[in-house]
Amino acid sequence: MVATLVRLRFLVLRNSLKRSTWQLVAVIIGALYGVGVLAAVVAALIGLGFAPVELASTALILGGSVLVLGWILVPLVAFGIEQTLEPARLVVFPLSMRQLLVGLTVTGILGVPGIVTSIAVLATFATWIREPLAAVAAVIGGAVGVLICVIGSRTVAALSTSLQSHRRFRELGGILIFIPLILLGPIITWVSQGVATSADALPQLARALSWSPLGAPWSVAADVAIGDWGPAAAKLGISLATVAVLVLIWRRSLAVALVTPPASSAKRVAKGKTGLFGILPATPAGAIAARCLTYWRRDPRYARQLIIVPLVPVFLAIYSGNMGSLVLLNLTGPLIAFVLALALYTDISYDGTAFATHLADGVRGIDDRLGRLWALSVIAVPVILLGTFIPVAITDSWANLPMLLGLAVAVYLTGLGVSAVSSSRIVIPVPQAGDNPFKSAPGAGFSTMLSGFATWGVTMALCLPAIVLAILSVVFDSVLYGWLTLAAGAVVGTIALVIGLRMGAAQLDRRGPDLLMRLKRMRSA
Amino acid sequence: MSDPTPSPTPAPVPAPAVPAPAAHAPSDHPAMQLNRLSKRFGDKVAVDDLSLTVPVGSFYGMVGPNGAGKTTTLSMATGLLRPDAGQSLIHGVDLWAEPLKAKALIGNLSDGVKLFDRLTGEQLVTYNGLLFGLDRDEVAERVADLLKLLDLESAAGTLVVDYSAGMTKKIALACALVHAPRLLVLDEPFESVDPVSAANIRDILTGYVQNGGTVIVSSHVMDLVQRMCDHVAVVANGRVLVAGTVDEVRDGSTLEDRFVDLVGGRTHAEGPEWLRRS
């Protein structure tokens, strides 16, 4: 039965790739990238075999801990959880929970990330080759480590699904609950930086981590190598216990998720209450803005895009902390502007085939563009302003305010202009409405990243005048250049926005049906 | 909605007025004329040089087996799918040359696309009305009428995603009607709709046709088409096999028998032996 599940997973992958060449290319490039990284890692691991045991074990434990964290956190922030075999779809078959768990674990290990991880873990055998017993222990510990990675990420996936079955988590809350979890990474770095103010402390950090579920599986071999049998056994025990606990949580949340379909939100309003539709202007663009804003509130996929917002100041604060001053924190506003301007870029993809409504109702491209932009700005502009003013107030660098505002304005307006064009051309694979917002389509990670980077790159290039002026104002410590940045940002941004809106609108008028066709094709991919 | 007071219990008052198609100057153009539409998807020819004329004021049924190309044809006719070749004229307006002008004449219920289902039913119909450029009061009035007409008043404030399949069809129909189009193009409007609602929808459509509108529906249910429509086209393999008034097409027989004759593929097997054992 497990073999059938594994075959099914590859069959689904193959067939969905057959439907879209673009996704196939993305997967191939993704695989090549993986192979490249893998080769480098394997070489490093073999090289580590010639290093002192102390250094090798520190490197392995730290690397391994990052690996586990990455498996659990990255899907949440960046790529989405790959769920070709969605447990909910398997529920009609007579599968025992045990078969289901084993099947999902094996398919998880046999995915591209799983295979890459497994090979890297096997390479630690080479690291310890001089101590045969340690080499064996490395493989055993590593195998448990891979299980922690895979089962850990599945557990998070199941948790996010089962949380969705609770009504109150289906909307914004379902996303907010993950923010602390995502902040865990930076917080750990922060804390550990407090402990380890210099590289000398890294071994200490590794020793501490080796007693945690993150580091334990990778440190078994290290302890065996120096003959510490007791700690080695204890750490293997910790690792196995971690797997057991994860399986337990996974099993429970999956059991809940399987019998509790995404709850109907059962939200009802009185007849005659049309919410934002009664407030915003009664024009096509106003209606689209009202619809988008309603979605920002009701559809967790939109809210997910806001996760990054609190992360920006946290990361900047950490880096500023490293530099000993809080200057970098001032960039919060412009960076948030940069990220949020791109939210427009996935908008039509999030509509899915419902975009047909705009097409059938003869919506002009410009109304479509303006409505979406309007809705995004209602959310983004206050956030960007707060992100600009608060750090300036904290660091008391009011002299830099015009420059920072200029950057934020330039980046936001230009970003909107660029994504108004790119989103009228490109639809990207995204989770469908009602899907787990953290789910990803195969190849989506890479193709999304590629087109996103292209959009970002063009935005950056167009913002260059403002950026150069901003740099000059910092270099010469000149307020004048700061004001010039603001002026240039406003002018360049406005021009880019107007041109972008026009081009995007014309594009949409011309190619709307083609976009719909691709959205349809993508629907079940 | 400007009036927040609950409406009085619907006594057996006459149903709200069927939305009359917008007044227009009479013209001699057919409501919809498809000229040699073609569409291929890879190797598969979905629609093959299809031509069809839907006269003004007709209640036109389009029937055909699964995969005959009905949805593809209607999508190309209404501007949702670009044809490889051919023309779609809506009251004489070339849809692919002047899409906005032509689409304003059409009310479209398409099969196989989602709605913006995170909106409440009332919001969704309002949204469509506003997209067509109606003003707020006009939209509110029409939305109230349509919800009453389609018996969706009690579900007005529920998210469309929580609707049953039949209710979703009904709200989609309301979205298609809200701007009082001159031509209604309905792809499978009766699928998963309960018999009472189906009868109500039929009445609405009949009233709409009597007021000068034109309706084209695709359906699998021959019996329904025979009773409801005055014209019918049988489509298979992307071609029109026969088209005309219902009486012409059925030619003394029932529409279902004629359909099976034309399309073929009827088998009389009882299914495999293992399936009969249980």
mmCIF file of C-alpha atoms in Angstrom, chain A residues 86-340:
data_model
loop_
_atom_site.group_PDB
_atom_site.id
_atom_site.type_symbol
_atom_site.label_atom_id
_atom_site.label_comp_id
_atom_site.label_asym_id
_atom_site.label_seq_id
_atom_site.Cartn_x
_atom_site.Cartn_y
_atom_site.Cartn_z
ATOM 1 C CA GLU A 86 -3.102 15.657 0.220
ATOM 2 C CA PRO A 87 -4.255 13.509 3.132
ATOM 3 C CA ALA A 88 -7.789 14.828 2.718
ATOM 4 C CA ARG A 89 -7.999 13.216 -0.715
ATOM 5 C CA LEU A 90 -6.854 9.855 0.576
ATOM 6 C CA VAL A 91 -9.540 9.686 3.200
ATOM 7 C CA VAL A 92 -11.978 7.727 1.001
ATOM 8 C CA PHE A 93 -9.631 4.767 0.719
ATOM 9 C CA PRO A 94 -9.436 2.036 3.324
ATOM 10 C CA LEU A 95 -6.026 3.082 4.617
ATOM 11 C CA SER A 96 -5.068 2.672 8.209
ATOM 12 C CA MET A 97 -3.577 5.674 9.938
ATOM 13 C CA ARG A 98 -0.317 3.754 10.164
ATOM 14 C CA GLN A 99 -0.186 3.139 6.420
ATOM 15 C CA LEU A 100 -1.021 6.747 5.787
ATOM 16 C CA LEU A 101 1.716 8.060 8.055
ATOM 17 C CA VAL A 102 4.328 5.689 6.657
ATOM 18 C CA GLY A 103 3.256 6.452 3.101
ATOM 19 C CA LEU A 104 3.415 10.199 3.577
ATOM 20 C CA THR A 105 6.790 9.953 5.295
ATOM 21 C CA VAL A 106 8.275 7.849 2.522
ATOM 22 C CA THR A 107 6.910 10.130 -0.198
ATOM 23 C CA GLY A 108 8.319 13.071 1.751
ATOM 24 C CA ILE A 109 11.778 11.495 1.839
ATOM 25 C CA LEU A 110 11.567 10.694 -1.873
ATOM 26 C CA GLY A 111 10.826 14.275 -2.919
ATOM 27 C CA VAL A 112 13.666 16.399 -4.273
ATOM 28 C CA PRO A 113 14.455 18.088 -0.930
ATOM 29 C CA GLY A 114 14.233 14.729 0.835
ATOM 30 C CA ILE A 115 16.627 13.051 -1.565
ATOM 31 C CA VAL A 116 19.090 15.942 -1.381
ATOM 32 C CA THR A 117 18.976 15.895 2.410
ATOM 33 C CA SER A 118 19.410 12.132 2.561
ATOM 34 C CA ILE A 119 22.437 12.166 0.286
ATOM 35 C CA ALA A 120 24.053 14.968 2.283
ATOM 36 C CA VAL A 121 23.405 13.035 5.469
ATOM 37 C CA LEU A 122 24.928 9.906 3.971
ATOM 38 C CA ALA A 123 28.011 11.953 3.143
ATOM 39 C CA THR A 124 28.672 12.442 6.856
ATOM 40 C CA PHE A 125 29.735 8.799 6.717
ATOM 41 C CA ALA A 126 32.760 10.098 4.822
ATOM 42 C CA THR A 127 33.365 12.790 7.435
ATOM 43 C CA TRP A 128 33.789 10.156 10.118
ATOM 44 C CA ILE A 129 35.457 7.523 7.937
ATOM 45 C CA ARG A 130 38.578 7.604 10.114
ATOM 46 C CA GLU A 131 36.483 6.392 13.051
ATOM 47 C CA PRO A 132 34.469 3.500 11.608
ATOM 48 C CA LEU A 133 32.190 3.231 14.631
ATOM 49 C CA ALA A 134 31.468 6.950 14.471
ATOM 50 C CA ALA A 135 30.794 6.652 10.744
ATOM 51 C CA VAL A 136 28.149 4.013 11.427
ATOM 52 C CA ALA A 137 26.722 6.152 14.212
ATOM 53 C CA ALA A 138 26.623 9.115 11.816
ATOM 54 C CA VAL A 139 24.462 7.171 9.393
ATOM 55 C CA ILE A 140 22.124 5.935 12.137
ATOM 56 C CA GLY A 141 21.862 9.361 13.754
ATOM 57 C CA GLY A 142 21.530 10.978 10.356
ATOM 58 C CA ALA A 143 18.695 8.674 9.355
ATOM 59 C CA VAL A 144 16.820 9.704 12.489
ATOM 60 C CA GLY A 145 17.685 13.304 11.652
ATOM 61 C CA VAL A 146 16.143 12.997 8.185
ATOM 62 C CA LEU A 147 13.027 11.549 9.792
ATOM 63 C CA ILE A 148 12.872 14.545 12.126
ATOM 64 C CA CYS A 149 13.140 16.876 9.135
ATOM 65 C CA VAL A 150 10.480 15.174 7.040
ATOM 66 C CA ILE A 151 8.042 14.332 9.824
ATOM 67 C CA GLY A 152 8.578 17.744 11.373
ATOM 68 C CA SER A 153 7.579 19.503 8.184
ATOM 69 C CA ARG A 154 4.579 17.185 7.732
ATOM 70 C CA THR A 155 3.539 17.862 11.293
ATOM 71 C CA VAL A 156 3.600 21.576 10.694
ATOM 72 C CA ALA A 157 1.596 21.032 7.500
ATOM 73 C CA ALA A 158 -0.991 18.953 9.297
ATOM 74 C CA LEU A 159 -1.129 21.440 12.136
ATOM 75 C CA SER A 160 -1.731 24.278 9.742
ATOM 76 C CA THR A 161 -4.508 22.256 8.100
ATOM 77 C CA SER A 162 -6.136 21.199 11.312
ATOM 78 C CA LEU A 163 -5.982 24.727 12.632
ATOM 79 C CA GLN A 164 -7.898 25.702 9.550
ATOM 80 C CA SER A 165 -10.749 23.471 10.574
ATOM 81 C CA HIS A 166 -11.326 25.821 13.449
ATOM 82 C CA ARG A 167 -13.422 28.628 12.189
ATOM 83 C CA ARG A 168 -11.593 31.392 13.952
ATOM 84 C CA PHE A 169 -8.285 30.311 12.499
ATOM 85 C CA ARG A 170 -9.535 30.284 8.963
ATOM 86 C CA GLU A 171 -9.219 33.955 8.476
ATOM 87 C CA LEU A 172 -6.475 36.272 9.535
ATOM 88 C CA GLY A 173 -5.814 34.451 12.802
ATOM 89 C CA GLY A 174 -4.689 31.318 11.033
ATOM 90 C CA ILE A 175 -1.775 33.275 9.699
ATOM 91 C CA LEU A 176 -0.952 35.348 12.736
ATOM 92 C CA ILE A 177 -0.415 32.256 14.812
ATOM 93 C CA PHE A 178 2.522 31.331 12.636
ATOM 94 C CA ILE A 179 4.353 34.598 13.095
ATOM 95 C CA PRO A 180 5.930 33.654 16.429
ATOM 96 C CA LEU A 181 6.899 30.306 14.932
ATOM 97 C CA ILE A 182 8.601 31.997 12.014
ATOM 98 C CA LEU A 183 10.257 34.497 14.306
ATOM 99 C CA LEU A 184 11.698 31.536 16.174
ATOM 100 C CA GLY A 185 14.576 31.354 13.713
ATOM 101 C CA PRO A 186 15.745 34.967 14.101
ATOM 102 C CA ILE A 187 15.076 34.856 17.837
ATOM 103 C CA ILE A 188 17.270 31.786 18.246
ATOM 104 C CA THR A 189 19.987 33.498 16.228
ATOM 105 C CA TRP A 190 19.613 36.566 18.385
ATOM 106 C CA VAL A 191 19.766 34.684 21.644
ATOM 107 C CA SER A 192 22.641 32.561 20.488
ATOM 108 C CA GLN A 193 24.470 35.672 19.399
ATOM 109 C CA GLY A 194 24.104 36.906 22.928
ATOM 110 C CA VAL A 195 25.725 33.717 24.117
ATOM 111 C CA ALA A 196 28.229 33.521 21.343
ATOM 112 C CA THR A 197 29.632 36.966 20.831
ATOM 113 C CA SER A 198 32.554 35.571 18.904
ATOM 114 C CA ALA A 199 33.429 32.512 16.880
ATOM 115 C CA ASP A 200 35.056 30.994 19.975
ATOM 116 C CA ALA A 201 31.638 30.455 21.452
ATOM 117 C CA LEU A 202 30.317 28.467 18.492
ATOM 118 C CA PRO A 203 31.480 25.130 19.951
ATOM 119 C CA GLN A 204 29.592 26.033 23.128
ATOM 120 C CA LEU A 205 26.483 26.805 21.122
ATOM 121 C CA ALA A 206 26.891 23.495 19.290
ATOM 122 C CA ARG A 207 27.259 21.661 22.592
ATOM 123 C CA ALA A 208 24.090 23.241 23.875
ATOM 124 C CA LEU A 209 22.195 22.500 20.663
ATOM 125 C CA SER A 210 23.398 18.908 20.703
ATOM 126 C CA TRP A 211 21.118 18.284 23.671
ATOM 127 C CA SER A 212 18.120 19.762 21.843
ATOM 128 C CA PRO A 213 15.959 17.989 19.268
ATOM 129 C CA LEU A 214 17.545 20.174 16.592
ATOM 130 C CA GLY A 215 21.120 19.064 17.133
ATOM 131 C CA ALA A 216 20.905 15.719 18.897
ATOM 132 C CA PRO A 217 20.785 13.432 15.848
ATOM 133 C CA TRP A 218 23.877 15.038 14.338
ATOM 134 C CA SER A 219 25.956 14.809 17.486
ATOM 135 C CA VAL A 220 25.667 11.064 18.096
ATOM 136 C CA ALA A 221 28.630 10.365 15.824
ATOM 137 C CA ALA A 222 30.721 13.109 17.418
ATOM 138 C CA ASP A 223 30.290 11.591 20.867
ATOM 139 C CA VAL A 224 31.051 8.115 19.560
ATOM 140 C CA ALA A 225 34.203 9.459 17.929
ATOM 141 C CA ILE A 226 35.620 10.631 21.258
ATOM 142 C CA GLY A 227 34.365 7.552 23.086
ATOM 143 C CA ASP A 228 31.592 9.262 25.054
ATOM 144 C CA TRP A 229 29.197 6.355 24.847
ATOM 145 C CA GLY A 230 26.807 7.588 27.505
ATOM 146 C CA PRO A 231 26.016 10.963 25.911
ATOM 147 C CA ALA A 232 25.898 9.304 22.490
ATOM 148 C CA ALA A 233 23.197 6.919 23.659
ATOM 149 C CA ALA A 234 21.343 9.732 25.403
ATOM 150 C CA LYS A 235 21.356 11.881 22.274
ATOM 151 C CA LEU A 236 20.157 9.019 20.125
ATOM 152 C CA GLY A 237 17.423 8.629 22.707
ATOM 153 C CA ILE A 238 16.529 12.325 22.455
ATOM 154 C CA SER A 239 16.383 12.062 18.670
ATOM 155 C CA LEU A 240 14.158 8.996 18.719
ATOM 156 C CA ALA A 241 11.929 10.582 21.320
ATOM 157 C CA THR A 242 11.630 13.664 19.097
ATOM 158 C CA VAL A 243 10.497 11.505 16.191
ATOM 159 C CA ALA A 244 8.017 9.741 18.450
ATOM 160 C CA VAL A 245 6.575 13.009 19.762
ATOM 161 C CA LEU A 246 6.348 14.472 16.256
ATOM 162 C CA VAL A 247 4.573 11.365 14.993
ATOM 163 C CA LEU A 248 2.165 11.585 17.891
ATOM 164 C CA ILE A 249 1.333 15.230 17.194
ATOM 165 C CA TRP A 250 1.138 14.584 13.471
ATOM 166 C CA ARG A 251 -1.146 11.606 13.976
ATOM 167 C CA ARG A 252 -3.472 13.536 16.215
ATOM 168 C CA SER A 253 -3.705 16.627 14.074
ATOM 169 C CA LEU A 254 -4.098 14.542 10.935
ATOM 170 C CA ALA A 255 -6.863 12.556 12.583
ATOM 171 C CA VAL A 256 -8.603 15.809 13.383
ATOM 172 C CA ALA A 257 -7.976 17.277 9.950
ATOM 173 C CA LEU A 258 -9.293 14.218 8.121
ATOM 174 C CA VAL A 259 -12.681 14.135 9.765
ATOM 175 C CA THR A 260 -13.079 17.888 10.029
ATOM 176 C CA PRO A 261 -13.279 19.410 6.601
ATOM 177 C CA PRO A 262 -12.391 23.095 6.497
ATOM 178 C CA ALA A 263 -15.235 24.378 8.611
ATOM 179 C CA SER A 264 -17.752 26.520 6.918
ATOM 180 C CA SER A 265 -17.048 29.856 8.420
ATOM 181 C CA ALA A 266 -20.802 30.052 9.026
ATOM 182 C CA LYS A 267 -20.285 33.749 8.963
ATOM 183 C CA ARG A 268 -23.498 35.465 8.162
ATOM 184 C CA VAL A 269 -24.346 39.055 7.974
ATOM 185 C CA ALA A 270 -27.754 40.570 7.826
ATOM 186 C CA LYS A 271 -29.332 40.986 4.440
ATOM 187 C CA GLY A 272 -28.629 44.393 3.036
ATOM 188 C CA LYS A 273 -25.160 44.611 4.540
ATOM 189 C CA THR A 274 -22.764 44.738 1.660
ATOM 190 C CA GLY A 275 -19.828 45.874 3.736
ATOM 191 C CA LEU A 276 -17.183 47.770 1.813
ATOM 192 C CA PHE A 277 -19.291 47.703 -1.349
ATOM 193 C CA GLY A 278 -21.516 50.277 0.298
ATOM 194 C CA ILE A 279 -18.595 52.476 1.334
ATOM 195 C CA LEU A 280 -16.176 52.671 -1.552
ATOM 196 C CA PRO A 281 -17.296 54.526 -4.692
ATOM 197 C CA ALA A 282 -19.843 52.716 -6.832
ATOM 198 C CA THR A 283 -17.596 52.465 -9.874
ATOM 199 C CA PRO A 284 -16.010 49.363 -11.391
ATOM 200 C CA ALA A 285 -12.618 50.286 -9.889
ATOM 201 C CA GLY A 286 -14.213 51.016 -6.515
ATOM 202 C CA ALA A 287 -16.048 47.700 -6.591
ATOM 203 C CA ILE A 288 -12.835 45.853 -7.384
ATOM 204 C CA ALA A 289 -11.074 47.623 -4.528
ATOM 205 C CA ALA A 290 -13.905 46.662 -2.182
ATOM 206 C CA ARG A 291 -13.732 43.065 -3.336
ATOM 207 C CA CYS A 292 -9.954 42.885 -2.933
ATOM 208 C CA LEU A 293 -10.082 44.398 0.536
ATOM 209 C CA THR A 294 -12.780 41.923 1.535
ATOM 210 C CA TYR A 295 -10.457 39.188 0.339
ATOM 211 C CA TRP A 296 -7.503 40.568 2.262
ATOM 212 C CA ARG A 297 -9.617 40.022 5.319
ATOM 213 C CA ARG A 298 -11.330 36.735 4.481
ATOM 214 C CA ASP A 299 -8.756 34.830 2.479
ATOM 215 C CA PRO A 300 -5.676 33.711 4.408
ATOM 216 C CA ARG A 301 -3.622 33.580 1.232
ATOM 217 C CA TYR A 302 -3.573 37.361 1.158
ATOM 218 C CA ALA A 303 -2.818 37.719 4.825
ATOM 219 C CA ARG A 304 0.081 35.353 4.359
ATOM 220 C CA GLN A 305 1.807 38.039 2.332
ATOM 221 C CA LEU A 306 1.816 40.258 5.412
ATOM 222 C CA ILE A 307 3.835 37.743 7.439
ATOM 223 C CA ILE A 308 6.991 39.275 6.072
ATOM 224 C CA VAL A 309 6.136 42.721 7.477
ATOM 225 C CA PRO A 310 7.011 42.101 11.136
ATOM 226 C CA LEU A 311 10.031 40.107 10.019
ATOM 227 C CA VAL A 312 11.676 43.071 8.314
ATOM 228 C CA PRO A 313 12.310 45.193 11.435
ATOM 229 C CA VAL A 314 13.312 42.119 13.435
ATOM 230 C CA PHE A 315 15.974 41.120 10.936
ATOM 231 C CA LEU A 316 17.170 44.692 10.557
ATOM 232 C CA ALA A 317 17.379 45.051 14.335
ATOM 233 C CA ILE A 318 19.471 41.887 14.531
ATOM 234 C CA TYR A 319 21.862 43.070 11.858
ATOM 235 C CA SER A 320 21.971 46.530 13.385
ATOM 236 C CA GLY A 321 22.781 44.881 16.674
ATOM 237 C CA ASN A 322 25.756 43.236 15.019
ATOM 238 C CA MET A 323 26.968 46.585 13.792
ATOM 239 C CA GLY A 324 26.550 48.174 17.165
ATOM 240 C CA SER A 325 24.122 50.868 16.036
ATOM 241 C CA LEU A 326 20.494 50.884 15.039
ATOM 242 C CA VAL A 327 21.020 52.760 11.772
ATOM 243 C CA LEU A 328 19.890 49.860 9.589
ATOM 244 C CA LEU A 329 16.558 49.790 11.376
ATOM 245 C CA ASN A 330 15.741 52.980 9.500
ATOM 246 C CA LEU A 331 15.452 51.001 6.283
ATOM 247 C CA THR A 332 12.326 49.235 7.576
ATOM 248 C CA GLY A 333 9.933 51.496 5.658
ATOM 249 C CA PRO A 334 11.595 51.277 2.228
ATOM 250 C CA LEU A 335 12.057 47.510 2.561
ATOM 251 C CA ILE A 336 8.442 46.936 3.526
ATOM 252 C CA ALA A 337 7.432 49.117 0.589
ATOM 253 C CA PHE A 338 9.565 46.978 -1.668
ATOM 254 C CA VAL A 339 7.994 43.743 -0.473
ATOM 255 C CA LEU A 340 4.383 44.911 -0.352
#
